[in-house]
Tab-separated table of C-alpha atoms in Angstrom:
chain	number	residue	atom	x	y	z
A	1029	UNK	CA	154.262	-50.565	-44.690
A	1030	UNK	CA	154.646	-47.625	-47.117
A	1031	UNK	CA	152.125	-47.336	-49.928
A	1032	UNK	CA	152.919	-46.194	-53.464
A	1033	UNK	CA	153.208	-42.485	-52.681
A	1034	UNK	CA	156.666	-41.248	-51.699
A	1035	UNK	CA	156.697	-38.634	-48.950
A	1036	UNK	CA	159.356	-36.911	-46.894
A	1037	UNK	CA	160.836	-38.979	-44.042
A	1038	UNK	CA	159.131	-38.678	-40.671
A	1039	UNK	CA	161.115	-36.978	-37.925
A	1040	UNK	CA	160.767	-37.302	-34.158
A	1041	UNK	CA	162.559	-35.349	-31.445
A	1042	UNK	CA	163.042	-38.484	-29.331
A	1043	UNK	CA	164.500	-40.764	-32.016
A	1044	UNK	CA	168.232	-40.275	-31.493
A	1045	UNK	CA	167.891	-40.377	-27.710
A	1046	UNK	CA	166.157	-43.753	-27.684
A	1047	UNK	CA	167.924	-45.503	-30.541
A	1048	UNK	CA	171.183	-44.725	-28.736
A	1049	UNK	CA	169.782	-46.595	-25.727
A	1050	UNK	CA	168.844	-49.754	-27.563
A	1051	UNK	CA	165.249	-49.043	-28.522
A	1052	UNK	CA	163.906	-49.447	-32.038
A	1053	UNK	CA	161.663	-46.634	-33.265
A	1054	UNK	CA	158.756	-47.489	-35.574
A	1055	UNK	CA	156.638	-44.811	-37.253
A	1056	UNK	CA	153.047	-45.759	-37.995
A	1057	UNK	CA	150.925	-43.450	-40.120
A	1058	UNK	CA	147.206	-43.653	-39.453
A	1059	UNK	CA	144.610	-44.435	-42.122
A	1060	UNK	CA	144.435	-41.910	-44.929
A	1061	UNK	CA	147.532	-40.028	-43.787
A	1062	UNK	CA	151.005	-39.836	-45.270
A	1063	UNK	CA	151.934	-43.118	-46.940
A	1064	UNK	CA	148.962	-45.084	-45.608
A	1065	UNK	CA	145.908	-46.030	-47.634
A	1066	UNK	CA	142.403	-46.110	-46.171
A	1067	UNK	CA	140.430	-43.103	-44.971
A	1068	UNK	CA	140.662	-41.038	-41.783
A	1069	UNK	CA	137.600	-41.426	-39.556
A	1070	UNK	CA	138.507	-39.345	-36.488
A	1071	UNK	CA	139.076	-41.956	-33.842
A	1072	UNK	CA	136.684	-44.771	-34.696
A	1073	UNK	CA	137.343	-48.518	-34.672
A	1074	UNK	CA	138.922	-48.499	-38.151
A	1075	UNK	CA	141.715	-46.232	-36.988
A	1076	UNK	CA	142.136	-48.291	-33.832
A	1077	UNK	CA	142.457	-51.528	-35.813
A	1078	UNK	CA	144.913	-49.876	-38.181
A	1079	UNK	CA	147.208	-48.788	-35.363
A	1080	UNK	CA	146.772	-52.086	-33.525
A	1081	UNK	CA	147.935	-53.955	-36.634
A	1082	UNK	CA	151.396	-52.441	-36.157
A	1083	UNK	CA	151.584	-54.042	-32.708
A	1084	UNK	CA	150.368	-57.315	-34.209
A	1085	UNK	CA	153.046	-57.084	-36.910
A	1086	UNK	CA	155.771	-56.473	-34.329
A	1087	UNK	CA	154.565	-59.614	-32.556
A	1088	UNK	CA	154.465	-61.779	-35.696
A	1089	UNK	CA	150.667	-61.945	-35.875
A	1090	UNK	CA	150.164	-59.781	-38.971
A	1091	UNK	CA	151.661	-59.781	-42.442
A	1092	UNK	CA	153.252	-56.756	-44.053
A	1093	UNK	CA	154.903	-56.003	-47.369
A	1094	UNK	CA	157.383	-53.428	-48.537
A	1095	UNK	CA	156.629	-51.081	-51.434
A	1096	UNK	CA	157.896	-53.695	-53.897
A	1097	UNK	CA	155.384	-56.215	-52.561
A	1098	UNK	CA	157.919	-58.450	-50.820
A	1099	UNK	CA	157.012	-59.829	-47.364
A	1100	UNK	CA	158.436	-57.779	-44.499
A	1101	UNK	CA	158.748	-59.523	-41.150
A	1102	UNK	CA	159.745	-57.838	-37.887
A	1103	UNK	CA	162.126	-60.654	-37.008
A	1104	UNK	CA	164.278	-58.207	-35.059
A	1105	UNK	CA	161.441	-57.354	-32.639
A	1106	UNK	CA	160.988	-58.848	-29.170
A	1107	UNK	CA	157.297	-57.994	-29.467
A	1108	UNK	CA	157.391	-55.815	-26.366
A	1109	UNK	CA	155.939	-52.584	-27.671
A	1110	UNK	CA	155.283	-49.095	-26.363
A	1111	UNK	CA	153.245	-46.382	-28.072
A	1112	UNK	CA	153.759	-42.673	-27.615
A	1113	UNK	CA	152.646	-39.439	-29.212
A	1114	UNK	CA	151.202	-35.960	-28.745
A	1115	UNK	CA	147.587	-34.927	-29.402
A	1116	UNK	CA	146.069	-37.148	-32.141
A	1117	UNK	CA	149.284	-39.196	-32.106
A	1118	UNK	CA	148.838	-39.606	-28.353
A	1119	UNK	CA	145.191	-40.539	-28.760
A	1120	UNK	CA	145.964	-43.577	-30.920
A	1121	UNK	CA	147.909	-45.214	-28.038
A	1122	UNK	CA	144.843	-44.804	-25.803
A	1123	UNK	CA	142.696	-46.375	-28.519
A	1124	UNK	CA	144.991	-49.351	-29.080
A	1125	UNK	CA	145.509	-49.947	-25.356
A	1126	UNK	CA	141.719	-50.138	-24.945
A	1127	UNK	CA	141.695	-53.239	-27.185
A	1128	UNK	CA	143.940	-55.153	-24.777
A	1129	UNK	CA	146.224	-56.197	-27.636
A	1130	UNK	CA	148.966	-58.595	-26.563
A	1131	UNK	CA	152.465	-57.162	-26.748
A	1132	UNK	CA	151.543	-53.550	-26.023
A	1133	UNK	CA	153.306	-53.176	-22.684
A	1134	UNK	CA	153.070	-49.442	-22.100
A	1135	UNK	CA	151.745	-46.201	-23.584
A	1136	UNK	CA	152.697	-42.557	-23.126
A	1137	UNK	CA	149.705	-40.448	-24.238
A	1138	UNK	CA	150.580	-36.729	-24.234
A	1139	UNK	CA	147.774	-34.155	-24.562
A	1140	UNK	CA	145.621	-37.067	-25.702
A	1141	UNK	CA	141.913	-37.729	-26.147
A	1142	UNK	CA	140.151	-40.564	-24.318
A	1143	UNK	CA	136.622	-39.828	-25.594
A	1144	UNK	CA	136.025	-37.857	-28.777
A	1145	UNK	CA	132.603	-36.722	-27.575
A	1146	UNK	CA	134.263	-34.737	-24.800
A	1147	UNK	CA	136.623	-33.189	-27.313
A	1148	UNK	CA	133.878	-31.706	-29.504
A	1149	UNK	CA	130.884	-31.724	-27.126
A	1150	UNK	CA	130.200	-31.224	-23.432
A	1151	UNK	CA	127.003	-32.430	-21.779
A	1152	UNK	CA	124.989	-31.824	-24.940
A	1153	UNK	CA	126.665	-28.539	-25.825
A	1154	UNK	CA	128.630	-28.227	-29.060
A	1155	UNK	CA	132.029	-27.011	-27.856
A	1156	UNK	CA	134.910	-25.752	-29.981
A	1157	UNK	CA	138.260	-27.418	-29.358
A	1158	UNK	CA	140.835	-24.797	-28.465
A	1159	UNK	CA	138.396	-22.060	-29.406
A	1160	UNK	CA	138.524	-23.052	-33.088
A	1161	UNK	CA	134.894	-22.303	-33.853
A	1162	UNK	CA	133.332	-24.660	-36.387
A	1163	UNK	CA	135.954	-27.377	-36.106
A	1164	UNK	CA	134.488	-30.862	-35.701
A	1165	UNK	CA	135.165	-34.507	-36.490
A	1166	UNK	CA	134.755	-33.965	-40.226
A	1167	UNK	CA	137.032	-30.932	-40.303
A	1168	UNK	CA	139.800	-32.784	-38.487
A	1169	UNK	CA	139.511	-35.804	-40.778
A	1170	UNK	CA	139.833	-33.499	-43.769
A	1171	UNK	CA	142.852	-31.826	-42.209
A	1172	UNK	CA	144.797	-35.069	-41.610
A	1173	UNK	CA	143.686	-36.568	-44.950
A	1174	UNK	CA	147.075	-36.395	-46.630
A	1175	UNK	CA	147.321	-39.578	-48.714
A	1176	UNK	CA	148.063	-39.096	-52.403
A	1177	UNK	CA	144.517	-39.807	-53.611
A	1178	UNK	CA	142.535	-36.797	-52.408
A	1179	UNK	CA	139.154	-37.886	-53.815
A	1180	UNK	CA	138.563	-41.485	-52.806
A	1181	UNK	CA	137.759	-40.625	-49.174
A	1182	UNK	CA	135.336	-37.772	-49.860
A	1183	UNK	CA	132.230	-39.942	-49.274
A	1184	UNK	CA	133.676	-41.010	-45.916
A	1185	UNK	CA	134.231	-37.405	-44.875
A	1186	UNK	CA	130.704	-36.511	-45.973
A	1187	UNK	CA	129.454	-39.351	-43.780
A	1188	UNK	CA	131.231	-37.844	-40.785
A	1189	UNK	CA	129.544	-34.508	-41.420
A	1190	UNK	CA	126.120	-36.126	-41.483
A	1191	UNK	CA	126.634	-38.308	-38.412
A	1192	UNK	CA	128.428	-35.992	-35.989
A	1193	UNK	CA	125.225	-33.969	-35.309
A	1194	UNK	CA	126.002	-30.350	-34.552
A	1195	UNK	CA	122.280	-29.655	-34.105
A	1196	UNK	CA	121.445	-31.500	-30.871
A	1197	UNK	CA	124.969	-32.196	-29.578
A	1198	UNK	CA	123.683	-35.500	-28.205
A	1199	UNK	CA	125.919	-38.414	-27.297
A	1200	UNK	CA	125.150	-41.074	-29.915
A	1201	UNK	CA	126.489	-44.282	-31.418
A	1202	UNK	CA	128.765	-42.114	-33.550
A	1203	UNK	CA	130.478	-40.880	-30.394
A	1204	UNK	CA	130.180	-44.102	-28.424
A	1205	UNK	CA	132.454	-46.008	-30.805
A	1206	UNK	CA	134.979	-43.211	-30.281
A	1207	UNK	CA	134.923	-43.534	-26.486
A	1208	UNK	CA	137.936	-45.568	-25.331
A	1209	UNK	CA	136.809	-45.334	-21.705
A	1210	UNK	CA	134.160	-47.936	-22.524
A	1211	UNK	CA	136.932	-50.532	-22.776
A	1212	UNK	CA	139.249	-49.393	-20.004
A	1213	UNK	CA	138.760	-52.813	-18.407
A	1214	UNK	CA	140.744	-54.334	-21.272
A	1215	UNK	CA	143.779	-52.124	-20.713
A	1216	UNK	CA	146.798	-53.997	-19.371
A	1217	UNK	CA	149.523	-51.703	-20.719
A	1218	UNK	CA	150.983	-49.336	-18.137
A	1219	UNK	CA	150.147	-45.676	-18.755
A	1220	UNK	CA	152.343	-42.606	-18.298
A	1221	UNK	CA	149.899	-39.779	-19.037
A	1222	UNK	CA	150.975	-36.186	-19.643
A	1223	UNK	CA	148.751	-33.130	-19.930
A	1224	UNK	CA	148.852	-29.349	-19.741
A	1225	UNK	CA	146.739	-27.816	-17.002
A	1226	UNK	CA	146.107	-24.923	-19.398
A	1227	UNK	CA	145.297	-27.045	-22.433
A	1228	UNK	CA	142.036	-25.712	-23.859
A	1229	UNK	CA	142.383	-27.770	-27.035
A	1230	UNK	CA	142.365	-31.269	-25.574
A	1231	UNK	CA	140.884	-30.202	-22.281
A	1232	UNK	CA	141.902	-31.687	-18.925
A	1233	UNK	CA	138.696	-33.708	-18.602
A	1234	UNK	CA	140.174	-36.036	-21.219
A	1235	UNK	CA	143.129	-37.067	-19.071
A	1236	UNK	CA	141.423	-36.786	-15.675
A	1237	UNK	CA	138.536	-39.133	-16.486
A	1238	UNK	CA	140.825	-41.625	-18.243
A	1239	UNK	CA	143.361	-41.543	-15.410
A	1240	UNK	CA	140.694	-42.106	-12.767
A	1241	UNK	CA	139.304	-45.072	-14.704
A	1242	UNK	CA	142.779	-46.580	-15.057
A	1243	UNK	CA	143.281	-46.318	-11.296
A	1244	UNK	CA	139.961	-47.999	-10.565
A	1245	UNK	CA	140.843	-50.898	-12.872
A	1246	UNK	CA	144.256	-51.452	-11.321
A	1247	UNK	CA	146.301	-50.356	-14.335
A	1248	UNK	CA	149.856	-49.277	-13.509
A	1249	UNK	CA	149.892	-45.530	-13.957
A	1250	UNK	CA	151.745	-42.261	-13.558
A	1251	UNK	CA	150.880	-38.682	-14.523
A	1252	UNK	CA	152.731	-35.479	-15.361
A	1253	UNK	CA	150.758	-32.209	-15.254
A	1254	UNK	CA	152.407	-29.002	-16.438
A	1255	UNK	CA	151.444	-25.339	-16.621
A	1256	UNK	CA	151.641	-25.079	-20.395
A	1257	UNK	CA	148.881	-25.764	-22.913
A	1258	UNK	CA	148.822	-28.290	-25.740
A	1259	UNK	CA	152.488	-29.189	-25.368
A	1260	UNK	CA	155.116	-31.916	-25.109
A	1261	UNK	CA	157.088	-31.839	-21.819
A	1262	UNK	CA	160.368	-32.254	-23.707
A	1263	UNK	CA	160.132	-28.523	-24.390
A	1264	UNK	CA	159.459	-27.726	-20.728
A	1265	UNK	CA	161.734	-29.907	-18.578
A	1266	UNK	CA	163.874	-31.766	-21.053
A	1267	UNK	CA	166.464	-33.579	-18.941
A	1268	UNK	CA	164.184	-34.684	-16.111
A	1269	UNK	CA	161.470	-35.721	-18.556
A	1270	UNK	CA	163.848	-37.774	-20.687
A	1271	UNK	CA	165.269	-39.463	-17.591
A	1272	UNK	CA	161.767	-40.333	-16.372
A	1273	UNK	CA	160.688	-41.557	-19.786
A	1274	UNK	CA	163.835	-43.659	-20.206
A	1275	UNK	CA	163.301	-45.292	-16.810
A	1276	UNK	CA	159.640	-45.922	-17.642
A	1277	UNK	CA	160.296	-47.539	-21.019
A	1278	UNK	CA	163.350	-49.431	-19.763
A	1279	UNK	CA	161.262	-50.938	-16.981
A	1280	UNK	CA	158.206	-51.896	-19.024
A	1281	UNK	CA	159.922	-52.882	-22.288
A	1282	UNK	CA	163.273	-54.222	-21.080
A	1283	UNK	CA	162.274	-55.379	-17.601
A	1284	UNK	CA	164.885	-53.222	-15.864
A	1285	UNK	CA	164.317	-53.121	-12.106
A	1286	UNK	CA	164.855	-49.391	-11.663
A	1287	UNK	CA	161.993	-48.750	-9.218
A	1288	UNK	CA	160.048	-46.364	-11.451
A	1289	UNK	CA	156.807	-48.121	-10.540
A	1290	UNK	CA	157.363	-47.284	-6.853
A	1291	UNK	CA	158.030	-43.586	-7.376
A	1292	UNK	CA	155.350	-40.948	-6.646
A	1293	UNK	CA	152.499	-41.256	-9.118
A	1294	UNK	CA	152.086	-37.554	-9.836
A	1295	UNK	CA	154.533	-34.886	-10.985
A	1296	UNK	CA	152.974	-31.416	-11.094
A	1297	UNK	CA	154.339	-28.091	-12.241
A	1298	UNK	CA	153.192	-25.293	-9.975
A	1299	UNK	CA	152.209	-21.758	-10.930
A	1300	UNK	CA	155.732	-20.442	-10.178
A	1301	UNK	CA	157.133	-23.033	-12.659
A	1302	UNK	CA	158.590	-25.216	-9.889
A	1303	UNK	CA	157.864	-28.958	-9.903
A	1304	UNK	CA	156.606	-31.213	-7.118
A	1305	UNK	CA	156.183	-34.971	-6.845
A	1306	UNK	CA	153.098	-36.244	-5.040
A	1307	UNK	CA	151.671	-39.610	-4.071
A	1308	UNK	CA	148.695	-39.382	-6.446
A	1309	UNK	CA	146.382	-37.055	-8.331
A	1310	UNK	CA	143.972	-35.527	-7.518
A	1311	UNK	CA	145.830	-34.773	-4.305
A	1312	UNK	CA	145.040	-37.124	-1.405
A	1313	UNK	CA	142.939	-35.415	1.246
A	1314	UNK	CA	140.857	-33.465	-1.261
A	1315	UNK	CA	137.140	-33.092	-0.609
A	1316	UNK	CA	134.367	-30.823	-1.855
A	1317	UNK	CA	133.503	-27.579	-0.126
A	1318	UNK	CA	130.070	-26.140	-0.889
A	1319	UNK	CA	129.542	-22.432	-1.463
A	1320	UNK	CA	126.408	-20.440	-2.230
A	1321	UNK	CA	125.767	-17.212	-4.189
A	1322	UNK	CA	124.190	-14.196	-2.505
A	1323	UNK	CA	122.292	-11.304	-4.134
A	1324	UNK	CA	124.149	-8.702	-6.162
A	1325	UNK	CA	125.401	-10.827	-9.045
A	1326	UNK	CA	124.979	-8.182	-11.745
A	1327	UNK	CA	127.810	-6.325	-10.041
A	1328	UNK	CA	129.332	-8.690	-7.461
A	1329	UNK	CA	127.435	-10.845	-5.001
A	1330	UNK	CA	129.017	-12.791	-2.175
A	1331	UNK	CA	130.025	-16.440	-2.505
A	1332	UNK	CA	129.480	-17.780	0.987
A	1333	UNK	CA	129.425	-20.949	3.065
A	1334	UNK	CA	125.767	-20.452	3.921
A	1335	UNK	CA	122.837	-20.246	1.470
A	1336	UNK	CA	120.716	-17.125	1.248
A	1337	UNK	CA	118.206	-17.234	4.121
A	1338	UNK	CA	114.496	-16.604	3.810
A	1339	UNK	CA	112.471	-16.533	0.630
A	1340	UNK	CA	114.001	-17.591	-2.702
A	1341	UNK	CA	116.120	-14.885	-4.324
A	1342	UNK	CA	116.266	-14.801	-8.125
A	1343	UNK	CA	118.747	-12.981	-10.365
A	1344	UNK	CA	118.662	-12.754	-14.152
A	1345	UNK	CA	121.003	-12.371	-17.106
A	1346	UNK	CA	120.616	-12.026	-20.866
A	1347	UNK	CA	122.834	-13.892	-23.313
A	1348	UNK	CA	125.320	-12.027	-25.491
A	1349	UNK	CA	127.695	-14.390	-27.287
A	1350	UNK	CA	129.602	-11.492	-28.858
A	1351	UNK	CA	131.327	-10.795	-25.529
A	1352	UNK	CA	134.183	-12.943	-24.280
A	1353	UNK	CA	133.925	-14.475	-20.824
A	1354	UNK	CA	136.943	-12.482	-19.637
A	1355	UNK	CA	135.247	-9.259	-20.752
A	1356	UNK	CA	132.063	-10.163	-18.917
A	1357	UNK	CA	133.910	-11.268	-15.789
A	1358	UNK	CA	135.941	-8.063	-15.543
A	1359	UNK	CA	133.054	-5.656	-16.137
A	1360	UNK	CA	132.119	-3.688	-13.017
A	1361	UNK	CA	128.484	-4.439	-13.782
A	1362	UNK	CA	126.784	-6.439	-16.519
A	1363	UNK	CA	123.362	-7.682	-17.482
A	1364	UNK	CA	124.983	-10.517	-19.434
A	1365	UNK	CA	126.476	-12.453	-16.553
A	1366	UNK	CA	126.189	-13.021	-12.795
A	1367	UNK	CA	129.305	-12.813	-10.609
A	1368	UNK	CA	129.868	-13.996	-7.037
A	1369	UNK	CA	133.044	-13.614	-4.991
A	1370	UNK	CA	134.565	-15.000	-1.787
A	1371	UNK	CA	136.453	-12.982	0.783
A	1372	UNK	CA	140.198	-12.674	0.266
A	1373	UNK	CA	142.292	-15.676	1.247
A	1374	UNK	CA	144.563	-15.256	4.266
A	1375	UNK	CA	146.825	-18.108	3.147
A	1376	UNK	CA	147.306	-20.179	-0.017
A	1377	UNK	CA	144.403	-22.463	-0.917
A	1378	UNK	CA	144.708	-25.387	-3.318
A	1379	UNK	CA	142.101	-26.907	-5.615
A	1380	UNK	CA	142.721	-30.376	-7.054
A	1381	UNK	CA	140.109	-32.071	-9.211
A	1382	UNK	CA	136.740	-31.116	-10.655
A	1383	UNK	CA	134.637	-28.151	-9.551
A	1384	UNK	CA	130.888	-28.362	-10.124
A	1385	UNK	CA	127.969	-25.967	-10.155
A	1386	UNK	CA	124.486	-27.185	-9.223
A	1387	UNK	CA	122.160	-24.509	-10.551
A	1388	UNK	CA	118.453	-23.809	-10.215
A	1389	UNK	CA	117.649	-22.160	-13.535
A	1390	UNK	CA	114.709	-21.151	-15.664
A	1391	UNK	CA	114.795	-19.906	-19.255
A	1392	UNK	CA	112.634	-17.580	-21.331
A	1393	UNK	CA	112.972	-19.683	-24.495
A	1394	UNK	CA	113.224	-23.391	-25.347
A	1395	UNK	CA	116.997	-23.438	-26.018
A	1396	UNK	CA	120.042	-21.785	-24.444
A	1397	UNK	CA	123.658	-22.368	-23.519
A	1398	UNK	CA	124.852	-22.482	-19.915
A	1399	UNK	CA	128.453	-21.581	-19.049
A	1400	UNK	CA	130.011	-21.756	-15.578
A	1401	UNK	CA	133.404	-20.187	-14.865
A	1402	UNK	CA	135.744	-20.184	-11.854
A	1403	UNK	CA	138.218	-17.293	-11.632
A	1404	UNK	CA	141.061	-16.052	-9.457
A	1405	UNK	CA	140.784	-12.324	-8.674
A	1406	UNK	CA	144.076	-10.708	-7.627
A	1407	UNK	CA	144.313	-7.781	-5.178
A	1408	UNK	CA	145.060	-5.421	-8.089
A	1409	UNK	CA	141.774	-6.405	-9.743
A	1410	UNK	CA	143.195	-8.544	-12.538
A	1411	UNK	CA	141.623	-11.939	-13.091
A	1412	UNK	CA	142.641	-15.370	-14.306
A	1413	UNK	CA	140.234	-18.055	-15.507
A	1414	UNK	CA	140.946	-21.176	-13.458
A	1415	UNK	CA	138.371	-23.349	-15.159
A	1416	UNK	CA	135.109	-23.341	-17.053
A	1417	UNK	CA	132.425	-25.754	-18.161
A	1418	UNK	CA	129.364	-25.841	-20.397
A	1419	UNK	CA	126.080	-27.658	-20.826
A	1420	UNK	CA	122.954	-27.689	-22.927
A	1421	UNK	CA	120.033	-27.572	-20.463
A	1422	UNK	CA	118.051	-29.716	-22.901
A	1423	UNK	CA	120.489	-32.506	-21.934
A	1424	UNK	CA	119.939	-32.066	-18.211
A	1425	UNK	CA	118.798	-35.695	-17.832
A	1426	UNK	CA	121.388	-37.316	-20.086
A	1427	UNK	CA	123.927	-36.277	-22.727
A	1428	UNK	CA	122.218	-38.845	-24.964
A	1429	UNK	CA	118.715	-37.384	-24.710
A	1430	UNK	CA	117.356	-33.987	-25.703
A	1431	UNK	CA	114.526	-33.064	-23.311
A	1432	UNK	CA	112.651	-29.906	-24.326
A	1433	UNK	CA	112.666	-26.886	-22.035
A	1434	UNK	CA	109.429	-25.225	-21.013
A	1435	UNK	CA	110.054	-21.476	-20.744
A	1436	UNK	CA	109.525	-20.222	-17.208
A	1437	UNK	CA	109.850	-23.642	-15.584
A	1438	UNK	CA	112.708	-24.093	-13.135
A	1439	UNK	CA	115.222	-26.896	-13.681
A	1440	UNK	CA	118.170	-28.321	-11.788
A	1441	UNK	CA	121.159	-27.947	-14.108
A	1442	UNK	CA	124.593	-29.345	-13.223
A	1443	UNK	CA	127.764	-28.092	-14.872
A	1444	UNK	CA	131.094	-29.855	-14.380
A	1445	UNK	CA	134.066	-27.583	-14.955
A	1446	UNK	CA	137.323	-28.832	-16.436
A	1447	UNK	CA	139.503	-30.577	-13.806
A	1448	UNK	CA	142.382	-28.484	-12.508
A	1449	UNK	CA	145.163	-28.306	-9.950
A	1450	UNK	CA	145.509	-24.710	-8.857
A	1451	UNK	CA	146.835	-22.751	-5.879
A	1452	UNK	CA	145.022	-19.540	-4.986
A	1453	UNK	CA	147.618	-17.176	-3.540
A	1454	UNK	CA	147.086	-15.387	-0.229
A	1455	UNK	CA	145.143	-12.164	-0.670
A	1456	UNK	CA	143.315	-13.404	-3.770
A	1457	UNK	CA	139.604	-14.164	-4.099
A	1458	UNK	CA	137.687	-16.904	-5.862
A	1459	UNK	CA	134.901	-15.890	-8.216
A	1460	UNK	CA	132.086	-17.875	-9.749
A	1461	UNK	CA	130.658	-16.427	-12.957
A	1462	UNK	CA	127.506	-17.667	-14.662
A	1463	UNK	CA	126.859	-16.789	-18.296
A	1464	UNK	CA	124.860	-18.269	-21.125
A	1465	UNK	CA	127.101	-18.517	-24.205
A	1466	UNK	CA	130.899	-18.617	-24.160
A	1467	UNK	CA	132.229	-16.666	-27.139
A	1468	UNK	CA	135.333	-18.832	-27.451
A	1469	UNK	CA	133.812	-22.274	-26.971
A	1470	UNK	CA	130.035	-22.627	-27.373
A	1471	UNK	CA	127.841	-21.996	-30.377
A	1472	UNK	CA	126.983	-18.314	-30.733
A	1473	UNK	CA	123.214	-17.824	-30.945
A	1474	UNK	CA	121.573	-14.467	-31.481
A	1475	UNK	CA	121.689	-12.403	-28.270
A	1476	UNK	CA	118.842	-12.101	-25.834
A	1477	UNK	CA	118.115	-15.498	-24.282
A	1478	UNK	CA	117.153	-14.898	-20.665
A	1479	UNK	CA	118.289	-17.027	-17.722
A	1480	UNK	CA	116.955	-16.715	-14.178
A	1481	UNK	CA	119.043	-18.150	-11.330
A	1482	UNK	CA	117.437	-19.036	-8.013
A	1483	UNK	CA	120.210	-18.388	-5.512
A	1484	UNK	CA	118.747	-20.401	-2.651
A	1485	UNK	CA	118.900	-23.678	-4.542
A	1486	UNK	CA	122.296	-23.092	-6.163
A	1487	UNK	CA	125.559	-24.625	-4.939
A	1488	UNK	CA	129.143	-24.326	-6.159
A	1489	UNK	CA	131.327	-27.283	-5.166
A	1490	UNK	CA	135.088	-26.801	-5.058
A	1491	UNK	CA	137.623	-29.669	-4.686
A	1492	UNK	CA	139.781	-28.305	-1.861
A	1493	UNK	CA	142.934	-30.025	-0.662
A	1494	UNK	CA	142.324	-30.388	3.057
A	1495	UNK	CA	138.569	-29.944	2.628
A	1496	UNK	CA	136.541	-27.644	4.858
A	1497	UNK	CA	139.308	-27.272	7.425
A	1498	UNK	CA	141.719	-25.851	4.858
A	1499	UNK	CA	139.056	-23.674	3.254
A	1500	UNK	CA	137.808	-22.224	6.546
A	1501	UNK	CA	141.388	-21.496	7.580
A	1502	UNK	CA	142.150	-19.684	4.324
A	1503	UNK	CA	138.789	-17.896	4.006
A	1504	UNK	CA	137.330	-17.125	7.442
A	1505	UNK	CA	133.597	-16.603	7.869
A	1506	UNK	CA	132.314	-13.150	6.953
């Protein structure tokens, strides 16, 4: 219930729509924000308990008081509760659902986080959310810290700075308590997940990994994927979205038998802004197709079905974090990246899921970034980044363990790119680009770190709908 500070009323674009349909709307402000006391801790158990207590209150299991100190009971509530929000406000529903709290019947996480490590780190690499260099758990906590007393939580924020570890980027206890996937087995609330396929703030790995875990644990689920970024679908497809959401909440909170649970699980916005409904996501019938780089990467080498024959071929690059990936990818020739390209597609080709690069790499110094990028190259030469991923090669064994690199020694380094659903148009080509640092996302070390890629032992795996048959039909052998 509200604390002593008086703030402006909260507004929500869905309020009038749902109150007119018999739903009560409850606003809960997280710890250290707005009218709440406590301190923000960027997704840890304290914030989860705080949000869960609202569900407990609505079910008569927790006490509350109004600002005058009088008891406030939710006697009007049936106890059947849904949680919904965008970004951080969509993350809290994931957190509370992972506790298995009784009475939480459904959640609608939009552009939401399921593991905070993956928001600020990636396989040991410190990664900027949305390209906001320097932002981290402590910065976000300071940003949302909006309670009246602006000093009492300073020691807590300082503790976040010390514990988040921007030096090694390792997965630690700090991050583990902020990983809701650990408790996906406790989730019984149905989940309608929504995410932008071009969201580089809360990246698609957050929804894809969570969604896959929900499926494996038998949680009732549905997903909307749109072509925008960090956005709410009400601004993209208002009427259809509101109808879907109303059916979803009416079914899970009111018990209305409207058949929403039997509808296609996935609704996807395509590149031309049209929408399609599909049985599931990633698309059924998707399997990996393996491709291999051929010599010529400083300009453009081939990306082929077959590995380079004969003796091992090695190509090198030097790091330069001052250059954006798009600049490197579009350069006719560059010593700061390696680029490999397929033949032009003869028909549309669809990717659905997670692309991976299995690299054979050596380094000329004990620390470096590794960035892998998948692009679409149009016939007119323009390019579009489909996906990208990053890793710290010192975390090649585990994101939890820093294993030193011996310069000159070759290592197997795997990079998972952000999950996508993307159609490559006929006449376009796929490109794989390898770089060291990513100006927008990774830390930016001084230039010069050298990477050497052994082509023979390197594989790029693409999740192709229809597998090899579809790929070979769209991109015939050279």
